[in-house]
PDB file of C-alpha atoms (C1' of nucleotides) in Angstrom:
ATOM      1  CA  UNK C  15      80.708 107.929 135.878  1.00 38.00           C
ATOM      2  CA  UNK C  16      80.253 110.548 132.839  1.00 39.00           C
ATOM      3  CA  UNK C  17      79.988 109.560 129.834  1.00 39.00           C
ATOM      4  CA  UNK C  18      83.125 111.649 128.796  1.00 41.00           C
ATOM      5  CA  UNK C  19      85.376 109.501 131.501  1.00 44.00           C
ATOM      6  CA  UNK C  20      87.526 107.785 128.743  1.00 49.00           C
ATOM      7  CA  UNK C  21      88.219 110.979 126.826  1.00 46.00           C
ATOM      8  CA  UNK C  22      89.495 112.866 129.520  1.00 51.00           C
ATOM      9  CA  UNK C  23      91.525 110.458 130.855  1.00 66.00           C
ATOM     10  CA  UNK C  24      92.959 109.345 127.552  1.00 82.00           C
ATOM     11  CA  UNK C  25      96.366 111.031 127.150  1.00 89.00           C
ATOM     12  CA  UNK C  26      96.598 110.408 123.534  1.00 93.00           C
ATOM     13  CA  UNK C  27      96.305 113.731 122.543  1.00 94.00           C
ATOM     14  CA  UNK C  28      99.043 114.688 124.948  1.00 94.00           C
ATOM     15  CA  UNK C  29     101.216 112.294 123.957  1.00 95.00           C
ATOM     16  CA  UNK C  30     100.698 112.944 120.466  1.00 96.00           C
ATOM     17  CA  UNK C  31     102.147 116.877 121.397  1.00 95.00           C
ATOM     18  CA  UNK C  32     105.046 115.623 122.927  1.00 96.00           C
ATOM     19  CA  UNK C  33     106.124 113.317 120.096  1.00 97.00           C
ATOM     20  CA  UNK C  34     104.470 115.019 117.227  1.00 96.00           C
ATOM     21  CA  UNK C  35     105.480 117.286 114.398  1.00 95.00           C
ATOM     22  CA  UNK C  36     107.909 116.906 111.426  1.00 96.00           C
ATOM     23  CA  UNK C  37     111.103 115.521 113.313  1.00 97.00           C
ATOM     24  CA  UNK C  38     110.562 114.781 116.767  1.00 98.00           C
ATOM     25  CA  UNK C  39     109.591 111.113 115.857  1.00 97.00           C
ATOM     26  CA  UNK C  40     112.897 110.682 113.872  1.00 96.00           C
ATOM     27  CA  UNK C  41     114.744 112.017 116.559  1.00 98.00           C
ATOM     28  CA  UNK C  42     113.322 109.687 119.007  1.00 97.00           C
ATOM     29  CA  UNK C  43     113.726 106.878 116.844  1.00 95.00           C
ATOM     30  CA  UNK C  44     117.744 107.500 116.080  1.00 97.00           C
ATOM     31  CA  UNK C  45     118.089 108.117 120.206  1.00 98.00           C
ATOM     32  CA  UNK C  46     116.231 104.878 121.072  1.00 97.00           C
ATOM     33  CA  UNK C  47     117.471 102.772 118.399  1.00 95.00           C
ATOM     34  CA  UNK C  48     120.765 103.562 117.839  1.00 96.00           C
ATOM     35  CA  UNK C  49     121.681 105.061 121.002  1.00 97.00           C
ATOM     36  CA  UNK C  50     123.475 108.580 121.896  1.00 98.00           C
ATOM     37  CA  UNK C  51     124.530 110.920 119.393  1.00 98.00           C
ATOM     38  CA  UNK C  52     126.085 114.062 118.955  1.00 98.00           C
ATOM     39  CA  UNK C  53     124.414 117.252 117.890  1.00 98.00           C
ATOM     40  CA  UNK C  54     125.859 116.987 114.794  1.00 98.00           C
ATOM     41  CA  UNK C  55     125.457 113.056 114.027  1.00 98.00           C
ATOM     42  CA  UNK C  56     121.758 113.883 114.532  1.00 98.00           C
ATOM     43  CA  UNK C  57     121.607 116.442 112.379  1.00 98.00           C
ATOM     44  CA  UNK C  58     123.751 114.713 109.697  1.00 97.00           C
ATOM     45  CA  UNK C  59     121.582 111.365 110.016  1.00 96.00           C
ATOM     46  CA  UNK C  60     117.840 113.602 109.823  1.00 96.00           C
ATOM     47  CA  UNK C  61     119.032 114.681 106.379  1.00 91.00           C
ATOM     48  CA  UNK C  62     117.809 118.078 105.870  1.00 92.00           C
ATOM     49  CA  UNK C  63     116.873 119.465 109.389  1.00 97.00           C
ATOM     50  CA  UNK C  64     118.778 122.890 109.755  1.00 97.00           C
ATOM     51  CA  UNK C  65     120.582 123.776 113.533  1.00 97.00           C
ATOM     52  CA  UNK C  66     117.516 125.703 114.386  1.00 97.00           C
ATOM     53  CA  UNK C  67     114.980 122.973 113.934  1.00 98.00           C
ATOM     54  CA  UNK C  68     116.875 120.384 115.174  1.00 98.00           C
ATOM     55  CA  UNK C  69     117.645 122.520 118.067  1.00 98.00           C
ATOM     56  CA  UNK C  70     114.197 123.943 119.050  1.00 98.00           C
ATOM     57  CA  UNK C  71     113.258 120.278 118.710  1.00 98.00           C
ATOM     58  CA  UNK C  72     115.627 118.748 121.349  1.00 98.00           C
ATOM     59  CA  UNK C  73     114.812 121.617 123.415  1.00 97.00           C
ATOM     60  CA  UNK C  74     111.165 120.222 123.372  1.00 97.00           C
ATOM     61  CA  UNK C  75     111.775 117.065 123.497  1.00 98.00           C
ATOM     62  CA  UNK C  76     114.295 117.698 127.159  1.00 97.00           C
ATOM     63  CA  UNK C  77     111.709 119.450 128.452  1.00 96.00           C
ATOM     64  CA  UNK C  78     109.346 116.519 128.335  1.00 96.00           C
ATOM     65  CA  UNK C  79     111.735 114.529 129.751  1.00 96.00           C
ATOM     66  CA  UNK C  80     112.424 112.601 126.554  1.00 98.00           C
ATOM     67  CA  UNK C  81     115.859 113.041 126.050  1.00 98.00           C
ATOM     68  CA  UNK C  82     118.983 113.847 128.164  1.00 98.00           C
ATOM     69  CA  UNK C  83     121.455 116.713 127.408  1.00 98.00           C
ATOM     70  CA  UNK C  84     124.900 116.198 128.718  1.00 98.00           C
ATOM     71  CA  UNK C  85     127.234 119.037 127.963  1.00 97.00           C
ATOM     72  CA  UNK C  86     131.173 118.431 127.672  1.00 97.00           C
ATOM     73  CA  UNK C  87     133.403 121.777 128.485  1.00 95.00           C
ATOM     74  CA  UNK C  88     135.797 120.951 125.719  1.00 94.00           C
ATOM     75  CA  UNK C  89     137.147 122.496 122.995  1.00 91.00           C
ATOM     76  CA  UNK C  90     135.837 122.255 120.565  1.00 94.00           C
ATOM     77  CA  UNK C  91     132.150 122.001 121.931  1.00 96.00           C
ATOM     78  CA  UNK C  92     130.965 118.574 122.596  1.00 98.00           C
ATOM     79  CA  UNK C  93     127.245 117.934 123.246  1.00 98.00           C
ATOM     80  CA  UNK C  94     125.339 114.541 123.605  1.00 98.00           C
ATOM     81  CA  UNK C  95     121.801 113.544 123.459  1.00 98.00           C
ATOM     82  CA  UNK C  96     120.243 110.368 124.435  1.00 98.00           C
ATOM     83  CA  UNK C  97     116.803 109.111 125.116  1.00 98.00           C
ATOM     84  CA  UNK C  98     115.580 108.824 128.893  1.00 98.00           C
ATOM     85  CA  UNK C  99     114.174 105.741 130.246  1.00 97.00           C
ATOM     86  CA  UNK C 100     110.798 107.182 129.708  1.00 97.00           C
ATOM     87  CA  UNK C 101     111.774 107.331 126.001  1.00 97.00           C
ATOM     88  CA  UNK C 102     113.101 104.042 125.829  1.00 97.00           C
ATOM     89  CA  UNK C 103     109.820 102.996 127.101  1.00 96.00           C
ATOM     90  CA  UNK C 104     107.895 103.874 124.197  1.00 95.00           C
ATOM     91  CA  UNK C 105     109.800 101.384 122.261  1.00 94.00           C
ATOM     92  CA  UNK C 106     106.070  99.511 122.701  1.00 93.00           C
ATOM     93  CA  UNK C 107     103.979 102.002 121.446  1.00 94.00           C
ATOM     94  CA  UNK C 108     106.272 101.953 117.912  1.00 94.00           C
ATOM     95  CA  UNK C 109     105.908  97.935 118.309  1.00 93.00           C
ATOM     96  CA  UNK C 110     101.899  98.332 118.802  1.00 94.00           C
ATOM     97  CA  UNK C 111     101.637 100.729 115.389  1.00 95.00           C
ATOM     98  CA  UNK C 112     104.184  98.562 113.584  1.00 94.00           C
ATOM     99  CA  UNK C 113     101.941  95.654 114.477  1.00 94.00           C
ATOM    100  CA  UNK C 114      99.113  97.637 113.247  1.00 95.00           C
ATOM    101  CA  UNK C 115     100.210  98.826 110.268  1.00 94.00           C
ATOM    102  CA  UNK C 116     100.846  94.901 109.489  1.00 93.00           C
ATOM    103  CA  UNK C 117      97.681  93.576 110.197  1.00 93.00           C
ATOM    104  CA  UNK C 118      95.273  96.340 108.686  1.00 93.00           C
ATOM    105  CA  UNK C 119      97.312  98.158 106.247  1.00 83.00           C
ATOM    106  CA  UNK C 120      99.940  96.533 104.365  1.00 75.00           C
ATOM    107  CA  UNK C 121      97.169  94.228 103.230  1.00 70.00           C
ATOM    108  CA  UNK C 122      95.036  96.844 102.050  1.00 68.00           C
ATOM    109  CA  UNK C 123      98.026  97.989  99.666  1.00 66.00           C
ATOM    110  CA  UNK C 124      98.475  94.478  98.646  1.00 64.00           C
ATOM    111  CA  UNK C 125      94.517  94.605  97.952  1.00 64.00           C
ATOM    112  CA  UNK C 126      94.942  97.380  95.758  1.00 59.00           C
ATOM    113  CA  UNK C 127      97.873  96.127  93.714  1.00 60.00           C
ATOM    114  CA  UNK C 128      95.858  93.034  93.142  1.00 58.00           C
ATOM    115  CA  UNK C 129      92.755  95.066  92.016  1.00 57.00           C
ATOM    116  CA  UNK C 130      94.850  97.064  89.402  1.00 49.00           C
ATOM    117  CA  UNK C 131      96.293  94.013  87.760  1.00 55.00           C
ATOM    118  CA  UNK C 132      92.950  92.506  87.020  1.00 49.00           C
TER     119      UNK C 132
ATOM    120  CA  UNK E  28     120.807  95.094 106.364  1.00 39.00           C
ATOM    121  CA  UNK E  29     121.394  98.655 106.497  1.00 39.00           C
ATOM    122  CA  UNK E  30     121.341 100.632 110.201  1.00 40.00           C
ATOM    123  CA  UNK E  31     118.233 102.249 108.836  1.00 41.00           C
ATOM    124  CA  UNK E  32     116.238  99.385 108.606  1.00 45.00           C
ATOM    125  CA  UNK E  33     114.230 100.243 111.366  1.00 50.00           C
ATOM    126  CA  UNK E  34     113.204 103.736 110.625  1.00 47.00           C
ATOM    127  CA  UNK E  35     112.492 103.212 107.092  1.00 52.00           C
ATOM    128  CA  UNK E  36     110.120 100.180 108.060  1.00 67.00           C
ATOM    129  CA  UNK E  37     108.588 102.246 110.649  1.00 83.00           C
ATOM    130  CA  UNK E  38     105.120 103.472 109.831  1.00 89.00           C
ATOM    131  CA  UNK E  39     104.806 105.663 113.022  1.00 93.00           C
ATOM    132  CA  UNK E  40     105.152 108.860 110.638  1.00 93.00           C
ATOM    133  CA  UNK E  41     102.297 107.949 108.726  1.00 94.00           C
ATOM    134  CA  UNK E  42     100.127 106.743 111.157  1.00 95.00           C
ATOM    135  CA  UNK E  43     100.738 110.627 113.037  1.00 96.00           C
ATOM    136  CA  UNK E  44      99.772 111.554 109.390  1.00 95.00           C
ATOM    137  CA  UNK E  45      96.626 109.885 109.453  1.00 96.00           C
ATOM    138  CA  UNK E  46      95.287 110.549 112.895  1.00 97.00           C
ATOM    139  CA  UNK E  47      97.377 113.970 114.125  1.00 96.00           C
ATOM    140  CA  UNK E  48      96.120 117.273 114.221  1.00 96.00           C
ATOM    141  CA  UNK E  49      93.954 118.807 116.664  1.00 96.00           C
ATOM    142  CA  UNK E  50      90.415 117.020 116.106  1.00 97.00           C
ATOM    143  CA  UNK E  51      90.800 113.280 114.931  1.00 98.00           C
ATOM    144  CA  UNK E  52      92.009 111.599 117.663  1.00 97.00           C
ATOM    145  CA  UNK E  53      89.152 113.366 119.582  1.00 96.00           C
ATOM    146  CA  UNK E  54      86.939 112.287 116.447  1.00 98.00           C
ATOM    147  CA  UNK E  55      88.368 108.417 116.584  1.00 97.00           C
ATOM    148  CA  UNK E  56      87.574 108.417 120.141  1.00 96.00           C
ATOM    149  CA  UNK E  57      84.354 108.989 119.936  1.00 97.00           C
ATOM    150  CA  UNK E  58      83.332 106.944 117.285  1.00 98.00           C
ATOM    151  CA  UNK E  59      85.162 103.739 118.589  1.00 97.00           C
ATOM    152  CA  UNK E  60      84.368 103.964 122.219  1.00 95.00           C
ATOM    153  CA  UNK E  61      80.630 105.344 122.156  1.00 96.00           C
ATOM    154  CA  UNK E  62      79.383 103.999 118.842  1.00 97.00           C
ATOM    155  CA  UNK E  63      77.719 105.696 115.201  1.00 98.00           C
ATOM    156  CA  UNK E  64      77.209 109.229 115.794  1.00 98.00           C
ATOM    157  CA  UNK E  65      75.444 111.786 113.558  1.00 98.00           C
ATOM    158  CA  UNK E  66      76.988 114.820 112.170  1.00 98.00           C
ATOM    159  CA  UNK E  67      75.496 117.278 114.642  1.00 97.00           C
ATOM    160  CA  UNK E  68      76.444 115.082 117.751  1.00 97.00           C
ATOM    161  CA  UNK E  69      79.791 114.648 116.856  1.00 98.00           C
ATOM    162  CA  UNK E  70      79.784 118.349 116.629  1.00 97.00           C
ATOM    163  CA  UNK E  71      78.347 118.889 119.895  1.00 96.00           C
ATOM    164  CA  UNK E  72      80.712 116.311 121.842  1.00 96.00           C
ATOM    165  CA  UNK E  73      83.767 117.843 120.474  1.00 96.00           C
ATOM    166  CA  UNK E  74      83.288 121.240 121.941  1.00 91.00           C
ATOM    167  CA  UNK E  75      84.163 124.005 119.879  1.00 92.00           C
ATOM    168  CA  UNK E  76      84.470 122.186 116.199  1.00 97.00           C
ATOM    169  CA  UNK E  77      83.447 124.270 113.461  1.00 97.00           C
ATOM    170  CA  UNK E  78      81.300 122.737 110.713  1.00 97.00           C
ATOM    171  CA  UNK E  79      83.798 123.643 108.218  1.00 97.00           C
ATOM    172  CA  UNK E  80      86.769 121.816 110.414  1.00 98.00           C
ATOM    173  CA  UNK E  81      84.466 118.853 111.581  1.00 98.00           C
ATOM    174  CA  UNK E  82      83.891 117.910 107.621  1.00 98.00           C
ATOM    175  CA  UNK E  83      87.153 118.500 106.627  1.00 98.00           C
ATOM    176  CA  UNK E  84      88.484 116.172 109.240  1.00 98.00           C
ATOM    177  CA  UNK E  85      85.605 113.488 108.716  1.00 98.00           C
ATOM    178  CA  UNK E  86      86.480 113.593 104.952  1.00 98.00           C
ATOM    179  CA  UNK E  87      90.047 113.232 105.467  1.00 97.00           C
ATOM    180  CA  UNK E  88      89.503 110.243 107.791  1.00 98.00           C
ATOM    181  CA  UNK E  89      87.144 108.447 105.946  1.00 97.00           C
ATOM    182  CA  UNK E  90      89.955 108.726 102.474  1.00 96.00           C
ATOM    183  CA  UNK E  91      92.280 107.131 105.221  1.00 96.00           C
ATOM    184  CA  UNK E  92      89.917 104.064 105.793  1.00 96.00           C
ATOM    185  CA  UNK E  93      89.105 104.962 109.445  1.00 98.00           C
ATOM    186  CA  UNK E  94      85.894 106.135 109.311  1.00 98.00           C
ATOM    187  CA  UNK E  95      82.752 105.337 107.120  1.00 98.00           C
ATOM    188  CA  UNK E  96      80.164 107.573 106.605  1.00 98.00           C
ATOM    189  CA  UNK E  97      76.362 106.554 105.879  1.00 98.00           C
ATOM    190  CA  UNK E  98      73.618 109.011 104.243  1.00 97.00           C
ATOM    191  CA  UNK E  99      70.291 108.660 104.741  1.00 97.00           C
ATOM    192  CA  UNK E 100      67.803 109.848 102.077  1.00 95.00           C
ATOM    193  CA  UNK E 101      65.302 111.677 104.376  1.00 93.00           C
ATOM    194  CA  UNK E 102      64.534 115.307 105.415  1.00 90.00           C
ATOM    195  CA  UNK E 103      65.578 116.792 107.276  1.00 93.00           C
ATOM    196  CA  UNK E 104      69.076 114.743 106.230  1.00 96.00           C
ATOM    197  CA  UNK E 105      70.984 112.712 108.066  1.00 97.00           C
ATOM    198  CA  UNK E 106      74.513 111.205 108.075  1.00 98.00           C
ATOM    199  CA  UNK E 107      76.148 108.916 110.301  1.00 98.00           C
ATOM    200  CA  UNK E 108      79.400 107.986 111.175  1.00 98.00           C
ATOM    201  CA  UNK E 109      81.076 104.830 112.113  1.00 98.00           C
ATOM    202  CA  UNK E 110      84.830 104.051 112.879  1.00 98.00           C
ATOM    203  CA  UNK E 111      85.631 100.915 110.532  1.00 98.00           C
ATOM    204  CA  UNK E 112      87.286  97.912 111.635  1.00 97.00           C
ATOM    205  CA  UNK E 113      90.895  99.465 111.115  1.00 97.00           C
ATOM    206  CA  UNK E 114      90.283 102.206 113.384  1.00 97.00           C
ATOM    207  CA  UNK E 115      88.580  99.889 115.984  1.00 97.00           C
ATOM    208  CA  UNK E 116      91.928  97.983 115.919  1.00 97.00           C
ATOM    209  CA  UNK E 117      93.314 100.914 117.402  1.00 96.00           C
ATOM    210  CA  UNK E 118      92.192 100.345 120.236  1.00 94.00           C
ATOM    211  CA  UNK E 119      95.447  98.612 121.058  1.00 94.00           C
ATOM    212  CA  UNK E 120      97.144 101.600 120.458  1.00 94.00           C
ATOM    213  CA  UNK E 121      95.330 103.934 122.890  1.00 94.00           C
ATOM    214  CA  UNK E 122      95.742 101.723 125.360  1.00 93.00           C
ATOM    215  CA  UNK E 123      99.512 101.007 124.978  1.00 94.00           C
ATOM    216  CA  UNK E 124      99.515 105.074 125.674  1.00 95.00           C
ATOM    217  CA  UNK E 125      97.153 105.022 127.997  1.00 94.00           C
ATOM    218  CA  UNK E 126      99.840 102.479 129.855  1.00 94.00           C
ATOM    219  CA  UNK E 127     102.727 104.338 129.131  1.00 95.00           C
ATOM    220  CA  UNK E 128     101.130 107.775 130.547  1.00 94.00           C
ATOM    221  CA  UNK E 129     100.357 105.576 133.827  1.00 93.00           C
ATOM    222  CA  UNK E 130     103.918 104.074 133.980  1.00 93.00           C
ATOM    223  CA  UNK E 131     105.816 107.284 133.032  1.00 92.00           C
ATOM    224  CA  UNK E 132     104.289 110.450 133.401  1.00 83.00           C
ATOM    225  CA  UNK E 133     101.443 109.883 136.300  1.00 76.00           C
ATOM    226  CA  UNK E 134     104.344 109.520 138.530  1.00 70.00           C
ATOM    227  CA  UNK E 135     106.465 111.837 137.713  1.00 69.00           C
ATOM    228  CA  UNK E 136     103.439 114.797 138.416  1.00 67.00           C
ATOM    229  CA  UNK E 137     103.246 112.795 141.606  1.00 66.00           C
ATOM    230  CA  UNK E 138     106.907 113.360 142.245  1.00 65.00           C
ATOM    231  CA  UNK E 139     106.992 116.817 141.731  1.00 60.00           C
ATOM    232  CA  UNK E 140     103.660 117.400 143.962  1.00 62.00           C
ATOM    233  CA  UNK E 141     105.637 115.569 146.585  1.00 60.00           C
ATOM    234  CA  UNK E 142     109.231 117.964 145.762  1.00 58.00           C
ATOM    235  CA  UNK E 143     106.839 121.093 146.370  1.00 49.00           C
ATOM    236  CA  UNK E 144     105.573 120.124 149.214  1.00 56.00           C
ATOM    237  CA  UNK E 145     109.058 119.671 150.739  1.00 49.00           C
TER     238      UNK E 145
ATOM    239  C1'  DC V  10      70.467 119.069 109.764  1.00 67.97           C
ATOM    240  C1'  DT V  11      74.267 118.967 106.673  1.00 67.97           C
ATOM    241  C1'  DG V  12      77.574 120.858 104.082  1.00 67.97           C
ATOM    242  C1'  DA V  13      80.248 124.044 100.412  1.00 67.97           C
ATOM    243  C1'  DA V  14      82.861 128.558  99.411  1.00 67.97           C
ATOM    244  C1'  DT V  15      85.431 132.167 100.845  1.00 67.97           C
ATOM    245  C1'  DC V  16      88.309 134.446 103.396  1.00 67.97           C
ATOM    246  C1'  DC V  17      91.423 135.770 107.497  1.00 67.97           C
ATOM    247  C1'  DT V  18      94.282 134.465 111.418  1.00 67.97           C
ATOM    248  C1'  DT V  19      97.652 131.430 113.521  1.00 67.97           C
ATOM    249  C1'  DG V  20     101.447 128.076 114.410  1.00 67.97           C
ATOM    250  C1'  DT V  21     104.767 125.283 112.333  1.00 67.97           C
ATOM    251  C1'  DC V  22     108.673 125.193 109.419  1.00 67.97           C
ATOM    252  C1'  DG V  23     112.807 126.608 107.418  1.00 67.97           C
ATOM    253  C1'  DA V  24     116.539 129.916 105.491  1.00 67.97           C
ATOM    254  C1'  DT V  25     120.202 132.896 106.481  1.00 67.97           C
ATOM    255  C1'  DA V  26     123.045 135.430 108.897  1.00 67.97           C
ATOM    256  C1'  DC V  27     125.907 135.959 113.561  1.00 67.97           C
ATOM    257  C1'  DT V  28     128.600 133.892 118.030  1.00 67.97           C
ATOM    258  C1'  DG V  29     131.140 131.794 122.313  1.00 67.97           C
TER     259       DG V  29
ATOM    260  C1'  DC A  30     131.155 122.440 117.219  1.00 67.97           C
ATOM    261  C1'  DA A  31     126.767 123.753 118.826  1.00 67.97           C
ATOM    262  C1'  DG A  32     124.447 126.862 119.086  1.00 67.97           C
ATOM    263  C1'  DT A  33     120.957 131.827 118.729  1.00 67.97           C
ATOM    264  C1'  DA A  34     118.327 135.615 116.374  1.00 67.97           C
ATOM    265  C1'  DT A  35     115.673 137.105 112.889  1.00 67.97           C
ATOM    266  C1'  DC A  36     112.421 136.893 109.114  1.00 67.97           C
ATOM    267  C1'  DG A  37     109.720 135.079 105.461  1.00 67.97           C
ATOM    268  C1'  DA A  38     106.692 131.478 103.183  1.00 67.97           C
ATOM    269  C1'  DC A  39     103.237 128.152 104.023  1.00 67.97           C
ATOM    270  C1'  DA A  40     100.030 124.971 106.047  1.00 67.97           C
ATOM    271  C1'  DA A  41      96.803 124.063 109.531  1.00 67.97           C
ATOM    272  C1'  DG A  42      92.940 125.994 112.098  1.00 67.97           C
ATOM    273  C1'  DG A  43      89.105 128.821 112.207  1.00 67.97           C
ATOM    274  C1'  DA A  44      84.861 132.473 110.996  1.00 67.97           C
ATOM    275  C1'  DT A  45      81.621 133.553 108.296  1.00 67.97           C
ATOM    276  C1'  DT A  46      78.515 133.165 104.875  1.00 67.97           C
ATOM    277  C1'  DC A  47      75.200 130.975 101.541  1.00 67.97           C
ATOM    278  C1'  DA A  48      72.488 126.302  99.941  1.00 67.97           C
ATOM    279  C1'  DG A  49      70.646 121.220  99.084  1.00 67.97           C
TER     280       DG A  49
END
DNA sequence: CTGAATCCTTGTCGATACTG
DNA sequence: CAGTATCGACAAGGATTCAG
């Protein structure tokens, strides 16, 4: 049992690579908490993302099995994206982060505010 | 209660900014799970990081209140870094990620292996 | 030993134009 | 509507050198 055991087994860096970056987290949250969306809907709700970027991020998420892409053979074309079961299971992680923020960060901001008021 | 409520309150993007990047996660894990380390010890255990990068990452983590820096007025100079209470509380997050990985990723690798064997 | 300062490389992000 | 292709801007990462 080497002393590196934990770091080697820890998937945190891999997970951060999968859902890190400027847009992936927002995309996932929309699909997880609001359900299936079309390409255009996603683009509107993400406020500022370009088609190029949205396509690239969705492809990356799909490749990692977090997003499912469904193409409908219609005119005009329709493509829907949804969170996979694996992605839905990330809710727990979001909640853990949320709790950590409440317990160890919000109070800090409050303390600072109080200090400034003195 | 707008439909944007969750996204707006969610601290995930902020947390990702604080501990994301190529090295911060590894630095935190060493300090959290193995305890206080000197600058040189960290550099050796991080395998490949340069002095410049290690300094920059440590400064950023210190600024966010996740790492504490203690300078000893000795010759030769000695500087020790340790995880703060806030950082220690991130253990839960690491465990959540670890569990998600076990439940939703390891089996996938196994499935793929089995598919390839058929 | 622990760092600061400088310069350089790489990767991410994004604007624009074009297509089935 | 939902993309692809190309090019440029910028930030993150890294190598090297110098210093207390």
